[in-house]
mmCIF file of C-alpha atoms in Angstrom:
data_model
loop_
_atom_site.group_PDB
_atom_site.id
_atom_site.type_symbol
_atom_site.label_atom_id
_atom_site.label_comp_id
_atom_site.label_asym_id
_atom_site.label_seq_id
_atom_site.Cartn_x
_atom_site.Cartn_y
_atom_site.Cartn_z
ATOM 1 C CA GLN A 236 -7.300 -4.629 27.097
ATOM 2 C CA VAL A 237 -4.462 -3.677 24.831
ATOM 3 C CA GLN A 238 -2.124 -1.026 26.145
ATOM 4 C CA LEU A 239 1.309 0.254 24.885
ATOM 5 C CA VAL A 240 3.192 2.761 26.991
ATOM 6 C CA GLU A 241 6.319 4.463 25.719
ATOM 7 C CA SER A 242 8.884 6.273 27.948
ATOM 8 C CA GLY A 243 12.262 7.560 27.807
ATOM 9 C CA GLY A 244 11.693 10.738 25.620
ATOM 10 C CA GLY A 245 13.420 14.021 26.536
ATOM 11 C CA VAL A 246 15.640 16.825 25.440
ATOM 12 C CA VAL A 247 19.032 15.652 24.221
ATOM 13 C CA GLN A 248 21.832 17.545 22.574
ATOM 14 C CA PRO A 249 22.717 16.762 18.834
ATOM 15 C CA GLY A 250 25.243 13.897 18.506
ATOM 16 C CA ARG A 251 24.012 12.302 21.765
ATOM 17 C CA SER A 252 21.969 9.114 22.394
ATOM 18 C CA LEU A 253 18.617 8.093 23.844
ATOM 19 C CA ARG A 254 16.692 4.919 24.303
ATOM 20 C CA LEU A 255 13.029 4.646 24.196
ATOM 21 C CA SER A 256 10.878 1.860 25.642
ATOM 22 C CA CYS A 257 7.382 0.659 25.347
ATOM 23 C CA VAL A 258 5.713 -1.797 27.498
ATOM 24 C CA VAL A 259 2.984 -3.779 26.439
ATOM 25 C CA SER A 260 0.053 -5.678 27.769
ATOM 26 C CA GLY A 261 -3.223 -7.095 27.039
ATOM 27 C CA PHE A 262 -2.032 -9.319 24.193
ATOM 28 C CA THR A 263 0.671 -12.132 23.658
ATOM 29 C CA PHE A 264 3.528 -9.943 23.017
ATOM 30 C CA ASP A 265 6.027 -12.506 21.744
ATOM 31 C CA SER A 266 3.788 -13.435 18.991
ATOM 32 C CA TYR A 267 3.354 -10.143 16.945
ATOM 33 C CA GLY A 268 5.838 -8.039 15.058
ATOM 34 C CA MET A 269 6.188 -4.467 16.629
ATOM 35 C CA HIS A 270 6.989 -0.965 14.992
ATOM 36 C CA TRP A 271 8.220 2.343 15.875
ATOM 37 C CA VAL A 272 6.553 5.438 14.094
ATOM 38 C CA ARG A 273 7.401 9.073 14.522
ATOM 39 C CA GLN A 274 5.833 12.515 13.820
ATOM 40 C CA ALA A 275 7.732 15.544 13.703
ATOM 41 C CA PRO A 276 5.916 18.902 15.171
ATOM 42 C CA GLY A 277 3.038 19.808 12.763
ATOM 43 C CA LYS A 278 4.157 17.167 10.370
ATOM 44 C CA GLY A 279 2.862 13.609 9.071
ATOM 45 C CA LEU A 280 3.672 10.287 9.982
ATOM 46 C CA GLU A 281 6.754 8.503 9.350
ATOM 47 C CA TRP A 282 7.486 4.823 9.682
ATOM 48 C CA VAL A 283 10.836 4.183 11.556
ATOM 49 C CA ALA A 284 11.454 0.646 12.425
ATOM 50 C CA VAL A 285 10.033 -2.808 12.544
ATOM 51 C CA ILE A 286 11.093 -5.919 14.519
ATOM 52 C CA SER A 287 9.691 -9.432 14.062
ATOM 53 C CA TYR A 288 8.132 -11.231 16.861
ATOM 54 C CA GLU A 289 11.120 -13.263 17.957
ATOM 55 C CA GLY A 290 13.397 -10.357 17.334
ATOM 56 C CA ARG A 291 15.301 -11.952 14.456
ATOM 57 C CA ASN A 292 14.433 -9.745 11.657
ATOM 58 C CA LYS A 293 14.604 -5.870 11.814
ATOM 59 C CA ASP A 294 14.350 -3.241 9.142
ATOM 60 C CA TYR A 295 14.630 0.399 9.185
ATOM 61 C CA ALA A 296 13.756 3.632 7.292
ATOM 62 C CA GLY A 297 16.483 5.111 5.370
ATOM 63 C CA SER A 298 16.629 8.091 7.366
ATOM 64 C CA VAL A 299 17.555 6.178 10.543
ATOM 65 C CA LYS A 300 19.559 3.129 9.289
ATOM 66 C CA GLY A 301 22.834 2.897 10.809
ATOM 67 C CA ARG A 302 21.966 5.221 13.862
ATOM 68 C CA PHE A 303 18.873 3.701 15.314
ATOM 69 C CA THR A 304 18.595 0.036 16.738
ATOM 70 C CA ILE A 305 15.077 -1.712 17.288
ATOM 71 C CA SER A 306 15.217 -4.613 19.772
ATOM 72 C CA ARG A 307 12.659 -6.292 22.252
ATOM 73 C CA ASP A 308 12.724 -8.486 25.372
ATOM 74 C CA ASN A 309 9.778 -10.791 25.309
ATOM 75 C CA SER A 310 10.377 -11.706 28.692
ATOM 76 C CA LYS A 311 9.496 -8.051 29.894
ATOM 77 C CA ASN A 312 7.120 -7.403 27.237
ATOM 78 C CA THR A 313 9.026 -4.442 26.161
ATOM 79 C CA LEU A 314 10.102 -2.851 22.995
ATOM 80 C CA TYR A 315 13.181 -0.556 22.531
ATOM 81 C CA LEU A 316 14.528 1.894 20.266
ATOM 82 C CA GLN A 317 18.269 2.796 20.754
ATOM 83 C CA MET A 318 18.743 6.326 19.064
ATOM 84 C CA ASN A 319 22.397 7.278 18.360
ATOM 85 C CA SER A 320 23.909 10.341 16.889
ATOM 86 C CA LEU A 321 20.868 12.131 17.048
ATOM 87 C CA ARG A 322 20.149 15.247 14.859
ATOM 88 C CA ALA A 323 17.753 18.233 14.950
ATOM 89 C CA ASP A 324 15.507 16.591 12.214
ATOM 90 C CA ASP A 325 15.094 13.450 14.747
ATOM 91 C CA THR A 326 12.810 15.683 16.883
ATOM 92 C CA ALA A 327 9.410 14.101 16.974
ATOM 93 C CA VAL A 328 6.692 12.193 18.687
ATOM 94 C CA TYR A 329 7.822 8.440 18.876
ATOM 95 C CA TYR A 330 4.910 6.051 18.914
ATOM 96 C CA CYS A 331 5.263 2.168 19.336
ATOM 97 C CA ALA A 332 2.794 0.354 17.327
ATOM 98 C CA LYS A 333 1.469 -3.384 17.141
ATOM 99 C CA GLY A 334 2.042 -5.301 14.007
ATOM 100 C CA PRO A 335 0.393 -8.296 12.816
ATOM 101 C CA ARG A 336 0.734 -11.998 14.199
ATOM 102 C CA TYR A 337 3.574 -13.795 13.135
ATOM 103 C CA ASP A 338 1.442 -16.340 11.085
ATOM 104 C CA SER A 339 -0.927 -13.853 9.647
ATOM 105 C CA THR A 340 -1.031 -11.982 6.371
ATOM 106 C CA PRO A 341 0.269 -8.320 6.519
ATOM 107 C CA TYR A 342 -1.885 -6.068 8.561
ATOM 108 C CA PRO A 343 -1.543 -2.651 9.582
ATOM 109 C CA GLN A 344 -0.572 -1.179 12.959
ATOM 110 C CA ASP A 345 -3.922 -1.718 14.786
ATOM 111 C CA TYR A 346 -2.685 -0.462 18.442
ATOM 112 C CA TRP A 347 -0.650 2.603 19.240
ATOM 113 C CA GLY A 348 0.967 3.909 22.260
ATOM 114 C CA GLN A 349 0.356 7.600 23.387
ATOM 115 C CA GLY A 350 3.762 8.709 22.304
ATOM 116 C CA THR A 351 6.903 10.121 23.707
ATOM 117 C CA LEU A 352 8.441 13.205 22.774
ATOM 118 C CA VAL A 353 12.199 13.394 21.782
ATOM 119 C CA THR A 354 13.601 16.781 21.229
ATOM 120 C CA VAL A 355 17.041 17.185 19.818
ATOM 121 C CA SER A 356 18.524 20.644 20.566
ATOM 122 C CA SER A 357 21.699 22.269 21.895
ATOM 123 C CA ASP B 161 10.590 2.863 -2.990
ATOM 124 C CA ILE B 162 6.784 3.269 -3.157
ATOM 125 C CA GLN B 163 5.382 6.766 -2.608
ATOM 126 C CA MET B 164 2.020 7.760 -1.292
ATOM 127 C CA THR B 165 0.212 10.972 -2.431
ATOM 128 C CA GLN B 166 -2.798 12.337 -0.693
ATOM 129 C CA SER B 167 -5.056 14.868 -1.994
ATOM 130 C CA PRO B 168 -6.325 17.300 -0.797
ATOM 131 C CA SER B 169 -4.139 18.506 1.763
ATOM 132 C CA THR B 170 -6.959 20.237 3.575
ATOM 133 C CA LEU B 171 -10.542 19.902 3.117
ATOM 134 C CA SER B 172 -13.402 22.211 4.587
ATOM 135 C CA ALA B 173 -16.646 20.576 5.292
ATOM 136 C CA SER B 174 -19.895 20.973 7.134
ATOM 137 C CA VAL B 175 -21.537 18.573 9.405
ATOM 138 C CA GLY B 176 -23.568 16.268 7.480
ATOM 139 C CA ASP B 177 -21.496 16.520 4.264
ATOM 140 C CA THR B 178 -19.659 13.625 2.546
ATOM 141 C CA VAL B 179 -16.322 13.987 1.942
ATOM 142 C CA THR B 180 -13.817 12.010 -0.180
ATOM 143 C CA ILE B 181 -10.008 11.860 0.226
ATOM 144 C CA THR B 182 -7.784 10.235 -2.409
ATOM 145 C CA CYS B 183 -4.546 8.459 -2.050
ATOM 146 C CA ARG B 184 -2.338 7.351 -4.986
ATOM 147 C CA ALA B 185 0.465 5.070 -4.986
ATOM 148 C CA SER B 186 3.728 5.428 -7.121
ATOM 149 C CA GLN B 187 3.192 1.811 -8.313
ATOM 150 C CA SER B 188 0.635 -0.826 -7.856
ATOM 151 C CA ILE B 189 0.159 -1.901 -4.372
ATOM 152 C CA SER B 190 -2.934 -4.279 -4.863
ATOM 153 C CA ASN B 191 -5.230 -3.475 -1.978
ATOM 154 C CA TRP B 192 -2.515 -3.350 0.830
ATOM 155 C CA LEU B 193 -3.622 0.108 2.005
ATOM 156 C CA ALA B 194 -4.968 1.306 5.277
ATOM 157 C CA TRP B 195 -6.318 4.419 6.592
ATOM 158 C CA TYR B 196 -5.965 6.170 9.733
ATOM 159 C CA GLN B 197 -7.505 9.148 11.580
ATOM 160 C CA GLN B 198 -5.471 11.235 14.057
ATOM 161 C CA LYS B 199 -6.718 13.910 16.251
ATOM 162 C CA PRO B 200 -4.421 16.727 17.640
ATOM 163 C CA GLY B 201 -2.129 15.252 20.536
ATOM 164 C CA LYS B 202 -3.503 11.801 20.121
ATOM 165 C CA ALA B 203 -2.152 8.513 18.409
ATOM 166 C CA PRO B 204 -3.523 7.540 15.188
ATOM 167 C CA LYS B 205 -6.486 5.185 15.085
ATOM 168 C CA LEU B 206 -6.847 2.559 12.440
ATOM 169 C CA LEU B 207 -9.969 3.026 10.317
ATOM 170 C CA ILE B 208 -9.606 0.738 7.210
ATOM 171 C CA TYR B 209 -7.389 -2.174 6.247
ATOM 172 C CA ARG B 210 -6.773 -3.892 2.892
ATOM 173 C CA ALA B 211 -8.426 -0.902 1.212
ATOM 174 C CA SER B 212 -12.032 -1.548 2.242
ATOM 175 C CA GLY B 213 -12.016 -3.585 5.375
ATOM 176 C CA LEU B 214 -13.582 -1.731 8.322
ATOM 177 C CA GLU B 215 -11.860 -1.937 11.352
ATOM 178 C CA THR B 216 -13.644 -3.424 14.407
ATOM 179 C CA GLY B 217 -15.601 -0.607 16.353
ATOM 180 C CA VAL B 218 -15.295 1.700 13.421
ATOM 181 C CA PRO B 219 -18.537 3.595 12.342
ATOM 182 C CA SER B 220 -20.072 2.501 8.985
ATOM 183 C CA ARG B 221 -20.144 5.982 7.680
ATOM 184 C CA PHE B 222 -16.398 5.410 6.989
ATOM 185 C CA SER B 223 -15.804 3.423 3.767
ATOM 186 C CA GLY B 224 -12.658 2.753 1.609
ATOM 187 C CA SER B 225 -12.203 1.736 -2.021
ATOM 188 C CA GLY B 226 -9.823 1.226 -4.722
ATOM 189 C CA SER B 227 -6.892 -1.134 -5.759
ATOM 190 C CA GLY B 228 -3.673 -0.918 -7.866
ATOM 191 C CA THR B 229 -2.544 2.708 -7.476
ATOM 192 C CA GLU B 230 -5.616 4.871 -6.533
ATOM 193 C CA PHE B 231 -7.652 4.593 -3.410
ATOM 194 C CA THR B 232 -10.477 6.614 -1.718
ATOM 195 C CA LEU B 233 -11.785 7.285 1.727
ATOM 196 C CA THR B 234 -15.170 8.291 1.952
ATOM 197 C CA ILE B 235 -16.958 9.714 5.081
ATOM 198 C CA THR B 236 -20.823 10.010 4.642
ATOM 199 C CA SER B 237 -22.724 12.252 6.966
ATOM 200 C CA LEU B 238 -19.746 13.903 8.472
ATOM 201 C CA GLN B 239 -19.979 14.141 12.334
ATOM 202 C CA PRO B 240 -18.374 16.714 14.699
ATOM 203 C CA ASP B 241 -16.081 14.035 15.992
ATOM 204 C CA ASP B 242 -14.776 13.455 12.447
ATOM 205 C CA PHE B 243 -12.927 16.597 12.075
ATOM 206 C CA ALA B 244 -9.271 15.334 12.264
ATOM 207 C CA SER B 245 -6.499 14.340 10.049
ATOM 208 C CA TYR B 246 -6.449 11.408 7.939
ATOM 209 C CA TYR B 247 -3.584 9.301 6.405
ATOM 210 C CA CYS B 248 -3.340 6.552 4.124
ATOM 211 C CA GLN B 249 -0.486 3.880 4.400
ATOM 212 C CA HIS B 250 0.910 1.327 2.221
ATOM 213 C CA TYR B 251 1.802 -1.781 4.205
ATOM 214 C CA SER B 252 3.217 -5.132 3.424
ATOM 215 C CA SER B 253 5.615 -7.706 4.978
ATOM 216 C CA SER B 254 8.536 -5.555 4.087
ATOM 217 C CA SER B 255 7.310 -2.004 3.443
ATOM 218 C CA TRP B 256 5.302 0.654 5.323
ATOM 219 C CA THR B 257 4.776 4.328 3.759
ATOM 220 C CA PHE B 258 2.509 7.114 4.923
ATOM 221 C CA GLY B 259 0.834 9.606 2.808
ATOM 222 C CA GLN B 260 1.420 13.357 3.829
ATOM 223 C CA GLY B 261 -2.126 13.529 5.552
ATOM 224 C CA THR B 262 -5.348 15.251 4.884
ATOM 225 C CA LYS B 263 -6.800 17.714 7.477
ATOM 226 C CA VAL B 264 -10.680 17.684 7.497
ATOM 227 C CA GLU B 265 -11.711 21.044 9.148
ATOM 228 C CA ILE B 266 -15.118 22.662 9.788
ATOM 229 C CA LYS B 267 -16.115 25.178 6.910
#
């Protein structure tokens, strides 16, 4: 079955960096786009970043552009989110989520990990 | 950027009720709209894609409709398991935007 498992969250001081990982199984990872979505405590969902199946194309929400970098290692079935210059308002649960196949029409995120909590605080 | 606005923010209902949640887009998005259910401490679960397509395994009491800028999610005969938060999402090949969410609570 499809599984996505995030890790790497924790407490970090403002201005510091953190890297999240998401290991996937149960589908052909290198054929699917992947996303990161976050949710601040008690708040709604916010799309963060997307990467194409081969890693060539990436896009970011305006709130993280220039500070966060999405990447993937298809040989390890792993998605990453490098977060630099962290701010208090980056505090959230970060979810990785599966996107559509490279050759399909747009499709929403159909499988999600359990999330990893990032707390930015001094 | 396309903005998605849901209403109401909170909805009180009883088991067996039919409830409707509305989602409006700031410009036409055709039918590129999804609905998710989220329970506390859990990841979102995809319910509806392309405005009215029922995701595999989702009960038929959930239905979606609409196109352009106005969309609805309807839950008929509300079950205890349905008390949760619901989010609409515009998606495309280059844009993903969530509504602010609607909490369905027990009356």
